[in-house]
CSV table of C-alpha atoms and ligand atoms in Angstrom, one decimal:
chain,number,residue,atom,x,y,z
A,225,UNK,CA,-40.3,-12.7,-8.5
A,226,UNK,CA,-39.6,-9.3,-7.9
A,227,UNK,CA,-38.0,-7.6,-11.3
A,228,UNK,CA,-35.2,-4.6,-11.4
A,229,UNK,CA,-33.6,-2.3,-13.7
A,230,UNK,CA,-30.3,-4.4,-12.9
A,231,UNK,CA,-29.0,-7.7,-11.4
A,232,UNK,CA,-26.0,-5.7,-10.0
A,233,UNK,CA,-25.6,-2.4,-9.2
A,234,UNK,CA,-22.0,-2.1,-7.7
A,235,UNK,CA,-21.1,1.8,-6.1
A,236,UNK,CA,-17.2,2.7,-6.6
A,237,UNK,CA,-15.9,2.0,-10.1
A,238,UNK,CA,-11.7,0.6,-8.5
A,239,UNK,CA,-9.9,-2.1,-8.7
A,240,UNK,CA,-12.8,-4.6,-6.6
A,241,UNK,CA,-15.9,-2.9,-7.6
A,242,UNK,CA,-14.6,-2.7,-11.3
A,243,UNK,CA,-13.3,-6.9,-11.5
A,244,UNK,CA,-16.2,-7.9,-9.1
A,245,UNK,CA,-18.9,-5.9,-12.2
A,246,UNK,CA,-16.7,-7.3,-15.1
A,247,UNK,CA,-17.1,-10.5,-14.3
A,248,UNK,CA,-20.1,-11.0,-12.9
A,249,UNK,CA,-21.2,-9.7,-16.6
A,250,UNK,CA,-19.2,-11.2,-18.5
A,251,UNK,CA,-18.3,-14.7,-16.5
A,252,UNK,CA,-21.8,-15.0,-15.2
A,253,UNK,CA,-24.7,-13.4,-17.8
A,254,UNK,CA,-25.5,-10.7,-15.0
A,255,UNK,CA,-26.8,-7.2,-15.8
A,256,UNK,CA,-24.8,-4.9,-14.7
A,257,UNK,CA,-24.0,-1.0,-13.6
A,258,UNK,CA,-21.6,0.8,-12.4
A,259,UNK,CA,-22.4,4.1,-9.9
A,260,UNK,CA,-19.0,6.0,-10.2
A,261,UNK,CA,-19.0,10.0,-9.2
A,262,UNK,CA,-14.8,10.6,-9.4
A,263,UNK,CA,-12.2,8.7,-12.4
A,264,UNK,CA,-12.8,5.2,-13.3
A,265,UNK,CA,-9.6,2.9,-11.9
A,266,UNK,CA,-9.9,4.2,-7.8
A,267,UNK,CA,-7.7,4.9,-5.9
A,268,UNK,CA,-4.9,2.2,-7.2
A,269,UNK,CA,-5.2,3.7,-10.6
A,270,UNK,CA,-6.0,7.0,-10.1
A,271,UNK,CA,-4.6,7.7,-6.8
A,272,UNK,CA,-2.5,5.4,-4.7
A,273,UNK,CA,-0.2,2.5,-6.6
A,274,UNK,CA,0.5,3.6,-9.8
A,275,UNK,CA,1.1,7.3,-9.5
A,276,UNK,CA,2.7,6.7,-6.5
A,277,UNK,CA,5.3,3.3,-8.2
A,278,UNK,CA,5.8,6.1,-11.4
A,279,UNK,CA,7.0,8.5,-9.1
A,280,UNK,CA,9.5,6.2,-7.4
A,281,UNK,CA,10.8,5.2,-10.9
A,282,UNK,CA,11.0,8.8,-11.5
A,283,UNK,CA,12.6,9.6,-7.8
A,284,UNK,CA,15.6,6.9,-8.1
A,285,UNK,CA,17.0,8.0,-11.5
A,286,UNK,CA,18.5,10.3,-8.7
A,287,UNK,CA,20.7,7.6,-6.8
A,288,UNK,CA,21.0,5.3,-10.5
A,289,UNK,CA,22.9,8.7,-12.1
A,290,UNK,CA,25.6,8.1,-9.1
A,291,UNK,CA,26.1,4.8,-9.1
A,292,UNK,CA,26.3,5.1,-12.7
A,293,UNK,CA,29.9,6.5,-11.9
A,294,UNK,CA,31.3,3.9,-10.4
A,295,UNK,CA,31.1,2.0,-13.7
A,296,UNK,CA,32.8,4.8,-15.7
A,297,UNK,CA,29.9,6.7,-16.7
A,298,UNK,CA,30.1,10.7,-17.3
A,299,UNK,CA,26.6,12.4,-17.0
A,300,UNK,CA,27.2,15.8,-16.5
A,301,UNK,CA,24.2,17.7,-15.6
A,302,UNK,CA,21.2,16.3,-14.7
A,303,UNK,CA,18.2,18.2,-13.2
A,304,UNK,CA,14.8,17.8,-12.8
A,305,UNK,CA,11.8,19.3,-14.2
A,306,UNK,CA,9.4,17.6,-11.4
A,307,UNK,CA,6.7,19.4,-13.9
A,308,UNK,CA,7.9,17.2,-16.7
A,309,UNK,CA,7.7,14.4,-14.3
A,310,UNK,CA,3.3,14.9,-12.9
A,311,UNK,CA,2.4,15.5,-16.7
A,312,UNK,CA,3.8,13.0,-17.9
A,313,UNK,CA,2.3,10.2,-14.9
A,314,UNK,CA,-1.0,12.3,-15.6
A,315,UNK,CA,-0.9,10.9,-19.1
A,316,UNK,CA,-0.6,7.7,-18.0
A,317,UNK,CA,-3.4,7.6,-15.7
A,318,UNK,CA,-5.4,8.9,-18.7
A,319,UNK,CA,-4.7,6.2,-20.6
A,320,UNK,CA,-5.2,3.1,-17.7
A,321,UNK,CA,-8.3,5.3,-17.1
A,322,UNK,CA,-9.0,4.9,-20.7
A,323,UNK,CA,-8.5,1.0,-20.3
A,324,UNK,CA,-10.6,1.1,-18.0
A,325,UNK,CA,-14.2,2.1,-19.7
A,326,UNK,CA,-13.7,0.5,-22.5
A,327,UNK,CA,-12.9,-2.8,-20.4
A,328,UNK,CA,-16.3,-1.8,-18.3
A,329,UNK,CA,-17.9,-1.3,-22.2
A,330,UNK,CA,-16.7,-5.2,-23.5
A,331,UNK,CA,-17.8,-6.3,-20.6
A,332,UNK,CA,-21.3,-4.8,-20.9
A,333,UNK,CA,-21.5,-3.7,-17.7
A,334,UNK,CA,-23.6,0.4,-17.5
A,335,UNK,CA,-21.8,3.0,-16.6
A,336,UNK,CA,-23.9,5.6,-14.2
A,337,UNK,CA,-21.5,8.8,-12.8
A,338,UNK,CA,-23.1,10.6,-10.6
A,339,UNK,CA,-22.2,10.1,-6.5
A,340,UNK,CA,-24.4,6.6,-5.2
A,341,UNK,CA,-26.6,7.3,-2.3
A,342,UNK,CA,-29.0,3.3,-1.1
A,343,UNK,CA,-32.2,5.0,-0.6
A,344,UNK,CA,-33.7,0.5,0.8
A,345,UNK,CA,-32.3,-2.6,0.2
A,346,UNK,CA,-32.7,-2.7,-3.8
A,347,UNK,CA,-32.3,0.7,-5.2
A,348,UNK,CA,-29.7,3.5,-5.6
A,349,UNK,CA,-29.9,7.0,-6.1
A,350,UNK,CA,-27.3,8.4,-8.6
A,351,UNK,CA,-27.2,12.1,-8.6
A,352,UNK,CA,-32.2,11.9,-7.9
A,353,UNK,CA,-32.5,9.2,-10.8
A,354,UNK,CA,-33.1,5.8,-9.2
A,355,UNK,CA,-32.2,2.7,-9.9
A,356,UNK,CA,-33.0,-0.9,-8.9
A,357,UNK,CA,-31.2,-4.2,-8.2
A,358,UNK,CA,-31.1,-7.3,-7.3
A,359,UNK,CA,-28.0,-6.8,-5.5
A,360,UNK,CA,-26.0,-4.4,-4.6
A,361,UNK,CA,-21.7,-3.6,-4.0
A,362,UNK,CA,-20.2,-1.1,-1.7
A,363,UNK,CA,-16.4,-1.1,-3.2
A,364,UNK,CA,-17.0,3.0,-2.7
A,365,UNK,CA,-13.2,2.6,-0.9
A,366,UNK,CA,-11.1,4.7,2.1
A,367,UNK,CA,-9.7,8.3,1.8
A,368,UNK,CA,-7.2,10.1,4.2
A,369,UNK,CA,-7.5,11.3,7.8
A,370,UNK,CA,-5.7,14.2,9.0
A,371,UNK,CA,-6.1,14.6,12.7
A,372,UNK,CA,-8.4,17.5,13.6
A,373,UNK,CA,-5.4,20.7,14.3
A,374,UNK,CA,-5.1,23.7,14.2
A,375,UNK,CA,-3.9,24.6,11.2
A,376,UNK,CA,-5.1,21.7,9.4
A,377,UNK,CA,-6.2,23.5,6.2
A,378,UNK,CA,-2.7,24.4,5.3
A,379,UNK,CA,-1.7,20.3,5.6
A,380,UNK,CA,-2.0,18.5,2.3
A,381,UNK,CA,-2.2,14.8,1.9
A,382,UNK,CA,-1.2,12.0,-0.6
A,383,UNK,CA,-3.6,13.0,-2.7
A,384,UNK,CA,-2.9,16.5,-3.4
A,385,UNK,CA,1.1,15.6,-3.1
A,386,UNK,CA,1.1,13.5,-6.5
A,387,UNK,CA,-0.3,16.2,-8.0
A,388,UNK,CA,1.7,19.0,-6.4
A,389,UNK,CA,3.0,22.5,-8.9
A,390,UNK,CA,6.3,22.5,-8.0
A,391,UNK,CA,8.3,20.0,-5.6
A,392,UNK,CA,8.8,21.6,-1.8
A,393,UNK,CA,12.3,22.6,-1.6
A,394,UNK,CA,11.7,20.9,2.6
A,395,UNK,CA,8.9,19.0,2.8
A,396,UNK,CA,7.5,17.3,6.9
A,397,UNK,CA,5.8,14.1,6.3
A,398,UNK,CA,3.5,12.6,9.4
A,399,UNK,CA,3.0,9.0,10.2
A,400,UNK,CA,5.4,5.7,9.6
A,401,UNK,CA,2.6,4.1,7.7
A,402,UNK,CA,3.2,3.0,3.9
A,403,UNK,CA,2.3,6.3,3.0
A,404,UNK,CA,4.9,7.8,4.4
A,405,UNK,CA,7.9,6.3,4.2
A,406,UNK,CA,6.9,5.7,0.6
A,407,UNK,CA,6.8,9.4,-0.2
A,408,UNK,CA,9.1,10.5,2.1
A,409,UNK,CA,11.7,8.1,0.0
A,410,UNK,CA,10.4,10.3,-3.6
A,411,UNK,CA,10.5,14.0,-2.5
A,412,UNK,CA,14.3,12.9,-0.5
A,413,UNK,CA,15.8,11.5,-3.7
A,414,UNK,CA,14.0,14.9,-5.9
A,415,UNK,CA,16.5,16.4,-4.4
A,416,UNK,CA,14.2,18.0,-1.4
A,417,UNK,CA,14.8,18.0,2.5
A,418,UNK,CA,11.9,15.7,4.4
A,419,UNK,CA,11.6,15.4,8.1
A,420,UNK,CA,8.9,12.4,8.9
A,421,UNK,CA,7.6,12.9,12.0
A,422,UNK,CA,5.9,9.9,13.8
A,423,UNK,CA,4.3,9.6,17.0
A,424,UNK,CA,5.2,5.8,17.5
A,425,UNK,CA,9.6,5.6,19.0
A,426,UNK,CA,10.3,3.6,15.1
A,427,UNK,CA,8.5,3.5,11.3
A,428,UNK,CA,6.2,0.4,10.0
A,429,UNK,CA,4.0,-0.8,12.8
A,430,UNK,CA,3.0,-4.0,12.2
A,431,UNK,CA,6.2,-5.2,10.2
A,432,UNK,CA,8.8,-7.2,11.4
A,433,UNK,CA,11.3,-5.4,13.5
A,434,UNK,CA,13.9,-5.9,11.2
A,435,UNK,CA,12.5,-4.7,8.8
A,436,UNK,CA,11.8,-1.8,10.4
A,437,UNK,CA,15.3,-1.3,12.1
A,438,UNK,CA,16.7,-1.6,8.6
A,439,UNK,CA,14.6,0.7,6.6
A,440,UNK,CA,14.8,3.4,9.1
A,441,UNK,CA,19.0,3.4,9.1
A,442,UNK,CA,19.1,3.3,5.5
A,443,UNK,CA,16.1,6.2,5.3
A,444,UNK,CA,18.4,7.9,7.6
A,445,UNK,CA,21.8,7.3,5.7
A,446,UNK,CA,20.2,9.1,2.5
A,447,UNK,CA,19.1,12.2,4.8
A,448,UNK,CA,15.8,11.5,5.6
A,449,UNK,CA,15.5,13.2,9.5
A,450,UNK,CA,13.0,10.5,11.1
A,451,UNK,CA,12.0,12.7,14.6
A,452,UNK,CA,10.6,9.7,16.7
A,453,UNK,CA,7.9,10.1,19.7
A,454,UNK,CA,6.6,13.5,18.7
A,455,UNK,CA,3.1,15.3,17.7
A,456,UNK,CA,2.3,17.8,15.8
A,457,UNK,CA,0.2,19.8,17.7
A,458,UNK,CA,-0.2,22.9,15.4
A,459,UNK,CA,0.3,24.5,11.4
A,460,UNK,CA,0.8,28.0,11.2
A,461,UNK,CA,1.3,29.8,7.9
A,462,UNK,CA,3.0,33.1,7.8
A,463,UNK,CA,3.2,35.8,5.1
A,464,UNK,CA,6.0,34.6,2.8
A,465,UNK,CA,3.8,31.0,3.2
A,466,UNK,CA,6.4,29.0,5.2
A,467,UNK,CA,4.8,27.0,7.3
A,468,UNK,CA,5.4,26.8,11.3
A,469,UNK,CA,5.0,23.3,13.3
A,470,UNK,CA,4.3,23.5,16.8
A,471,UNK,CA,4.8,20.0,18.1
A,472,UNK,CA,4.9,18.3,21.1
A,473,UNK,CA,8.6,17.2,21.0
A,474,UNK,CA,9.9,21.3,21.9
A,475,UNK,CA,10.9,21.4,18.8
A,476,UNK,CA,9.3,24.2,16.4
A,477,UNK,CA,9.8,23.0,12.6
A,478,UNK,CA,9.8,25.1,9.8
A,479,UNK,CA,9.3,24.0,6.5
A,480,UNK,CA,7.1,24.5,2.6
A,481,UNK,CA,5.0,21.5,2.7
A,482,UNK,CA,3.6,19.1,5.4
A,483,UNK,CA,1.9,15.6,4.1
A,484,UNK,CA,-0.2,13.7,6.8
A,485,UNK,CA,-0.2,10.4,5.7
A,486,UNK,CA,-2.1,9.3,8.9
A,487,UNK,CA,-4.2,5.9,7.9
A,488,UNK,CA,-7.4,6.5,5.7
A,489,UNK,CA,-11.0,5.5,6.4
A,490,UNK,CA,-13.5,3.6,4.7
A,491,UNK,CA,-15.8,6.5,2.3
A,492,UNK,CA,-19.1,5.1,3.7
A,493,UNK,CA,-20.1,8.9,5.0
A,494,UNK,CA,-23.0,9.9,3.8
A,495,UNK,CA,-24.2,7.3,1.4
A,496,UNK,CA,-27.3,5.6,2.9
A,497,UNK,CA,-25.8,2.4,4.5
A,498,UNK,CA,-27.3,2.9,7.8
A,499,UNK,CA,-30.4,4.2,6.8
A,500,UNK,CA,-31.4,1.1,5.7
A,501,UNK,CA,-30.1,-0.8,8.4
A,502,UNK,CA,-26.1,-1.8,7.3
A,503,UNK,CA,-23.9,-2.7,10.5
A,504,UNK,CA,-20.8,-0.6,10.0
A,505,UNK,CA,-17.6,-1.0,12.5
A,506,UNK,CA,-16.8,1.9,15.0
A,507,UNK,CA,-14.2,3.2,12.2
A,508,UNK,CA,-17.4,3.2,9.8
A,509,UNK,CA,-15.8,-0.2,7.9
A,510,UNK,CA,-19.3,-2.1,6.2
A,511,UNK,CA,-18.9,-5.1,8.4
A,512,UNK,CA,-19.6,-8.5,6.2
A,513,UNK,CA,-19.3,-11.9,6.8
A,514,UNK,CA,-17.2,-14.5,4.8
A,515,UNK,CA,-18.9,-14.3,1.5
A,516,UNK,CA,-19.4,-10.3,1.5
A,517,UNK,CA,-22.0,-9.9,1.7
A,518,UNK,CA,-23.2,-7.4,4.9
A,519,UNK,CA,-26.1,-6.9,7.8
A,520,UNK,CA,-28.5,-6.3,5.0
A,521,UNK,CA,-28.9,-9.5,2.9
A,522,UNK,CA,-29.6,-8.2,-0.2
A,523,UNK,CA,-26.6,-5.8,-0.1
A,524,UNK,CA,-22.9,-6.7,-0.4
A,525,UNK,CA,-19.0,-5.5,0.1
A,526,UNK,CA,-15.8,-5.6,-0.5
A,527,UNK,CA,-12.0,-3.8,-0.4
A,528,UNK,CA,-11.0,-1.0,1.6
A,529,UNK,CA,-15.1,-0.2,3.1
A,530,UNK,CA,-14.5,-3.1,4.7
A,531,UNK,CA,-10.9,-2.4,5.7
A,532,UNK,CA,-9.9,-5.7,6.0
A,533,UNK,CA,-7.0,-6.2,4.0
A,534,UNK,CA,-6.9,-2.8,2.6
A,535,UNK,CA,-4.3,-4.2,-0.3
A,536,UNK,CA,-5.8,-3.7,-4.6
A,537,UNK,CA,-4.9,-7.2,-5.3
A,538,UNK,CA,-6.9,-8.4,-2.1
A,539,UNK,CA,-10.1,-6.2,-3.3
A,540,UNK,CA,-10.0,-7.8,-6.8
A,541,UNK,CA,-9.9,-11.3,-4.9
A,542,UNK,CA,-12.8,-10.7,-2.9
A,543,UNK,CA,-14.7,-8.8,-6.0
A,544,UNK,CA,-14.3,-12.1,-7.7
A,545,UNK,CA,-15.1,-13.9,-4.9
A,546,UNK,CA,-18.5,-12.0,-4.8
A,547,UNK,CA,-19.4,-12.3,-8.1
A,548,UNK,CA,-18.9,-16.3,-8.6
A,549,UNK,CA,-21.2,-16.4,-5.2
A,550,UNK,CA,-23.7,-14.3,-5.7
A,551,UNK,CA,-23.6,-14.4,-9.2
A,552,UNK,CA,-21.7,-18.4,-10.0
A,553,UNK,CA,-23.5,-20.0,-7.5
A,554,UNK,CA,-20.1,-21.3,-6.1
A,555,UNK,CA,-19.7,-20.8,-3.1
A,556,UNK,CA,-16.0,-18.9,-2.6
A,557,UNK,CA,-14.8,-17.4,0.2
A,558,UNK,CA,-11.6,-15.7,0.3
A,559,UNK,CA,-8.4,-17.5,1.7
A,560,UNK,CA,-6.0,-14.6,3.7
A,561,UNK,CA,-3.4,-16.7,4.8
A,562,UNK,CA,0.3,-15.2,4.0
A,563,UNK,CA,-0.6,-12.3,2.2
A,564,UNK,CA,2.5,-11.0,0.0
A,565,UNK,CA,3.1,-6.9,0.7
A,566,UNK,CA,5.8,-4.6,-0.6
A,567,UNK,CA,6.1,-1.0,0.8
A,568,UNK,CA,8.0,1.6,-2.7
A,569,UNK,CA,10.6,2.4,0.3
A,570,UNK,CA,14.0,3.4,-1.5
A,571,UNK,CA,15.3,0.6,-0.3
A,572,UNK,CA,12.1,-1.3,-0.7
A,573,UNK,CA,10.1,-3.9,1.2
A,574,UNK,CA,9.1,-7.2,0.1
A,575,UNK,CA,7.7,-9.3,2.9
A,576,UNK,CA,4.9,-12.7,3.2
A,577,UNK,CA,3.4,-14.3,5.4
A,578,UNK,CA,4.7,-13.7,10.1
A,579,UNK,CA,6.6,-11.2,11.7
A,580,UNK,CA,9.3,-12.7,13.9
A,581,UNK,CA,7.1,-11.8,17.2
A,582,UNK,CA,3.9,-13.0,15.8
A,583,UNK,CA,6.1,-16.4,15.4
A,584,UNK,CA,7.1,-16.1,18.2
A,585,UNK,CA,3.9,-16.0,20.3
A,586,UNK,CA,2.4,-19.9,18.4
A,587,UNK,CA,5.3,-21.5,18.5
A,588,UNK,CA,9.0,-22.0,18.3
A,589,UNK,CA,10.8,-20.8,15.9
A,590,UNK,CA,14.6,-20.7,14.3
A,591,UNK,CA,15.4,-17.5,12.8
A,592,UNK,CA,18.0,-17.1,10.0
A,593,UNK,CA,19.0,-13.0,8.8
A,594,UNK,CA,21.0,-12.2,6.1
A,595,UNK,CA,22.6,-8.7,6.0
A,596,UNK,CA,24.6,-7.5,3.0
A,597,UNK,CA,25.9,-4.8,0.0
A,598,UNK,CA,23.4,-6.0,-3.1
A,599,UNK,CA,26.7,-6.0,-5.5
A,600,UNK,CA,25.5,-3.4,-8.1
A,601,UNK,CA,26.8,-1.2,-5.1
A,602,UNK,CA,30.4,-3.2,-5.1
A,603,UNK,CA,32.2,-0.9,-7.7
A,604,UNK,CA,29.3,2.3,-6.8
A,605,UNK,CA,30.3,2.6,-3.8
A,606,UNK,CA,27.1,3.0,-2.2
A,607,UNK,CA,27.1,2.2,1.5
A,608,UNK,CA,23.2,0.7,0.8
A,609,UNK,CA,22.4,-2.8,2.8
A,610,UNK,CA,20.2,-5.7,1.9
A,611,UNK,CA,17.7,-7.5,4.4
A,612,UNK,CA,16.7,-11.0,4.2
A,613,UNK,CA,14.9,-13.0,7.2
A,614,UNK,CA,13.2,-15.8,7.4
A,615,UNK,CA,11.1,-18.2,10.4
A,616,UNK,CA,11.6,-21.4,10.5
A,617,UNK,CA,8.7,-23.5,12.2
A,618,UNK,CA,11.1,-25.7,14.4
A,619,UNK,CA,8.6,-28.2,14.6
A,620,UNK,CA,7.6,-28.8,10.9
A,621,UNK,CA,11.0,-27.2,9.4
A,622,UNK,CA,7.9,-24.8,7.6
A,623,UNK,CA,8.6,-21.4,6.6
A,624,UNK,CA,6.4,-19.2,7.9
A,625,UNK,CA,7.8,-15.5,7.0
A,626,UNK,CA,9.8,-14.2,4.8
A,627,UNK,CA,11.3,-10.2,5.0
A,628,UNK,CA,13.2,-8.1,2.8
A,629,UNK,CA,15.1,-4.3,2.6
A,630,UNK,CA,16.9,-3.8,-0.2
A,631,UNK,CA,17.3,-3.6,-4.2
A,632,UNK,CA,14.3,-5.5,-6.2
A,633,UNK,CA,12.2,-7.0,-2.6
A,634,UNK,CA,8.6,-6.3,-3.5
A,635,UNK,CA,9.7,-9.2,-7.3
A,636,UNK,CA,11.3,-11.5,-4.7
A,637,UNK,CA,9.0,-12.1,-2.5
A,638,UNK,CA,6.3,-12.1,-5.3
A,639,UNK,CA,8.0,-16.0,-5.9
A,640,UNK,CA,8.9,-16.1,-2.6
A,641,UNK,CA,5.1,-16.1,-1.6
A,642,UNK,CA,3.7,-19.1,-4.3
A,643,UNK,CA,6.5,-21.6,-1.6
A,644,UNK,CA,4.5,-20.1,1.3
A,645,UNK,CA,1.5,-20.6,0.0
A,646,UNK,CA,2.5,-24.1,-0.8
A,647,UNK,CA,3.7,-24.7,2.0
A,648,UNK,CA,7.9,-25.3,2.0
A,649,UNK,CA,10.1,-26.0,4.1
A,650,UNK,CA,13.3,-25.0,4.5
A,651,UNK,CA,14.5,-27.9,3.0
A,652,UNK,CA,13.1,-27.6,0.4
A,653,UNK,CA,14.3,-24.0,-0.2
A,654,UNK,CA,18.2,-25.7,1.1
A,655,UNK,CA,17.1,-28.1,-1.6
A,656,UNK,CA,16.6,-25.3,-4.5
A,657,UNK,CA,19.4,-24.0,-6.2
A,658,UNK,CA,20.5,-20.4,-6.8
A,659,UNK,CA,21.0,-18.5,-9.6
A,660,UNK,CA,23.8,-16.7,-9.2
A,661,UNK,CA,24.6,-14.1,-8.9
A,662,UNK,CA,21.6,-12.7,-7.8
A,663,UNK,CA,20.7,-11.2,-4.5
A,664,UNK,CA,18.1,-13.8,-4.3
A,665,UNK,CA,20.1,-16.8,-4.2
A,666,UNK,CA,20.3,-15.7,-0.9
A,667,UNK,CA,16.9,-17.0,0.6
A,668,UNK,CA,18.0,-20.2,-0.6
A,669,UNK,CA,21.8,-20.2,0.8
A,670,UNK,CA,20.7,-19.2,4.6
A,671,UNK,CA,22.7,-22.2,6.7
A,672,UNK,CA,23.0,-21.3,10.0
A,673,UNK,CA,20.2,-19.7,12.6
A,674,UNK,CA,20.5,-17.2,14.9
A,675,UNK,CA,21.5,-18.6,18.4
A,676,UNK,CA,17.9,-18.5,20.3
A,677,UNK,CA,18.0,-15.7,23.1
A,678,UNK,CA,15.5,-18.2,24.7
A,679,UNK,CA,19.4,-20.0,25.6
A,680,UNK,CA,21.2,-16.8,25.8
A,681,UNK,CA,19.7,-15.3,28.7
A,682,UNK,CA,19.6,-18.4,30.6
A,683,UNK,CA,24.0,-19.1,29.8
B,173,NDP,P1,-1.0,3.5,8.2
B,173,NDP,O1,-2.3,2.9,9.0
B,173,NDP,O2,0.0,2.2,6.8
B,173,NDP,O3,-0.1,3.8,8.6
B,173,NDP,C1,-0.6,5.2,9.2
B,173,NDP,C2,0.4,5.6,10.2
B,173,NDP,O4,-0.1,7.2,10.6
B,173,NDP,C3,0.9,4.7,11.2
B,173,NDP,O5,2.7,5.8,11.6
B,173,NDP,C4,0.3,6.1,13.0
B,173,NDP,O6,1.1,5.8,14.2
B,173,NDP,C5,0.4,7.2,12.0
B,173,NDP,N1,-0.8,7.8,13.0
B,173,NDP,C6,-1.9,7.3,12.6
B,173,NDP,N2,-2.5,8.9,13.1
B,173,NDP,C7,-2.2,9.9,13.8
B,173,NDP,C8,-2.0,11.2,14.3
B,173,NDP,N3,-3.2,11.3,14.8
B,173,NDP,N4,-1.1,12.1,14.8
B,173,NDP,C9,0.1,11.7,14.0
B,173,NDP,N5,0.3,10.0,13.6
B,173,NDP,C10,-0.6,8.9,13.7
B,173,NDP,O7,-2.1,4.0,7.4
B,173,NDP,P2,-1.8,5.0,5.5
B,173,NDP,O8,-2.0,6.0,5.1
B,173,NDP,O9,0.3,5.3,5.5
B,173,NDP,O10,-1.4,3.7,4.3
B,173,NDP,C11,-3.2,2.7,4.5
B,173,NDP,C12,-3.3,2.0,3.7
B,173,NDP,O11,-2.7,2.4,2.7
B,173,NDP,C13,-2.2,0.8,5.0
B,173,NDP,O12,-2.5,1.0,5.6
B,173,NDP,C14,-1.9,-0.1,3.4
B,173,NDP,O13,-3.3,-0.8,3.2
B,173,NDP,C15,-2.4,0.9,2.5
B,173,NDP,N6,-1.2,1.0,1.5
B,173,NDP,C16,-0.6,-0.1,0.6
B,173,NDP,C17,0.8,-0.5,0.1
B,173,NDP,C18,1.4,-1.1,-1.0
B,173,NDP,O14,0.5,-1.5,-0.2
B,173,NDP,N7,2.8,-0.6,-1.7
B,173,NDP,C19,1.3,1.9,-0.5
B,173,NDP,C20,-0.1,3.0,0.7
B,173,NDP,C21,-0.8,2.1,1.6
B,173,NDP,P3,1.4,4.2,14.8
B,173,NDP,O15,2.0,3.2,14.2
B,173,NDP,O16,1.2,5.5,16.3
B,173,NDP,O17,-0.2,3.7,14.9
């Protein structure tokens, strides 16, 4: 039998790669090395979920201070220091980086710093040195993509937006996805004039229509300008640093910074995958089977590089399933049903299960919607509405989807996600006692479905 330097070499020390490596080593006794050419922790911890959420917290104080007035507080002279926020955020990231290094060390995983390239199905080259492995796991994630238009070199992505030396007075954000709406909320709350340019008619394609329209209305109420059905054609930098954006919607826009959030692509260029026979999808994702195995028997892939469900907790589940399957001798597929997710926009979104449109394609459904002003905003007078929605199968009474836009939506939907995963019916929701006074109790007190649109048309 061939002997290798390691049982497993993982390329990419992000959330998925680190979890797979730790579990393979500590739970199943494998000899493991992990290759990383940047900071241990990966996109979520270093350039994504974590720093983004810290900025969302920082930004939300602006509204909290305003709301405090209705409760009798006087807060004169509140000012924000962008530099302090970025610096404190960086301190926290360094702490987390240290935690990740310690986790790897404690699990007995060897860290190989450098860029990994696969040279044959059992060999990885790391900055000129080669290591061999029984199994190679590709967990290299993704990277922001930008369209190739004149002047695109003047644009930034979320990577740079997290570390800007100064907050721009005006920022234009291109794209209508998760990242675009989250950063629009951050910069707007901190005082920038924000314009979001989307090529479609509405933000957040793929989300429930009530979620999309509710968030767009709330964002616009907060002063974010959403320019719809518009594409930027070129970016020109003037001598004074101002950026001039030419678009196909007969409008020339001026701004101080332009950020593209137009999607992310798998990081598969030049790591040798195709040379050793690994099949890639047209967008560059590694094609894998239900065991996360690529077209080459000894090479597996998990996380964003496979472009399945690009969320950190999913990459972690895939990493655990990979380790159990390959090193724990327990074939473990990942269950992709009813994955809850959130968008940390302002107000935030929480969602789990089918959208109304998806459910209607599948079967007859009843729709329950509740819109209200959160109690906290009664005294403060803030004009922000919460929207909650349940989609219920008429045949089985099962709740097929739950969606919320409003304060604490991600925290609330996590719990609702357990109920939906467990197959709860609307009767189970109704039988649950609400916690009063909360917004969450609305999910167990929605009594009347909306009139069925198909009946309305025939009347
Ligand atoms: P998304 O795929 O969510 O959105 C991309 C947006 O860019 C869409 O609005 C799309 O428009 C638009 N777009 C694409 N190409 C162009 C173009 N050439 N010109 C103009 N607009 C364009 O990507 P993100 O970058 O926002 O996020 C990437 C992934 O990261 C997400 O899929 C998500 O899985 C993950 N993520 C998750 C978060 C969370 O869970 N909270 C937070 C942030 C990211 P159209 O709709 O017309 O196609």
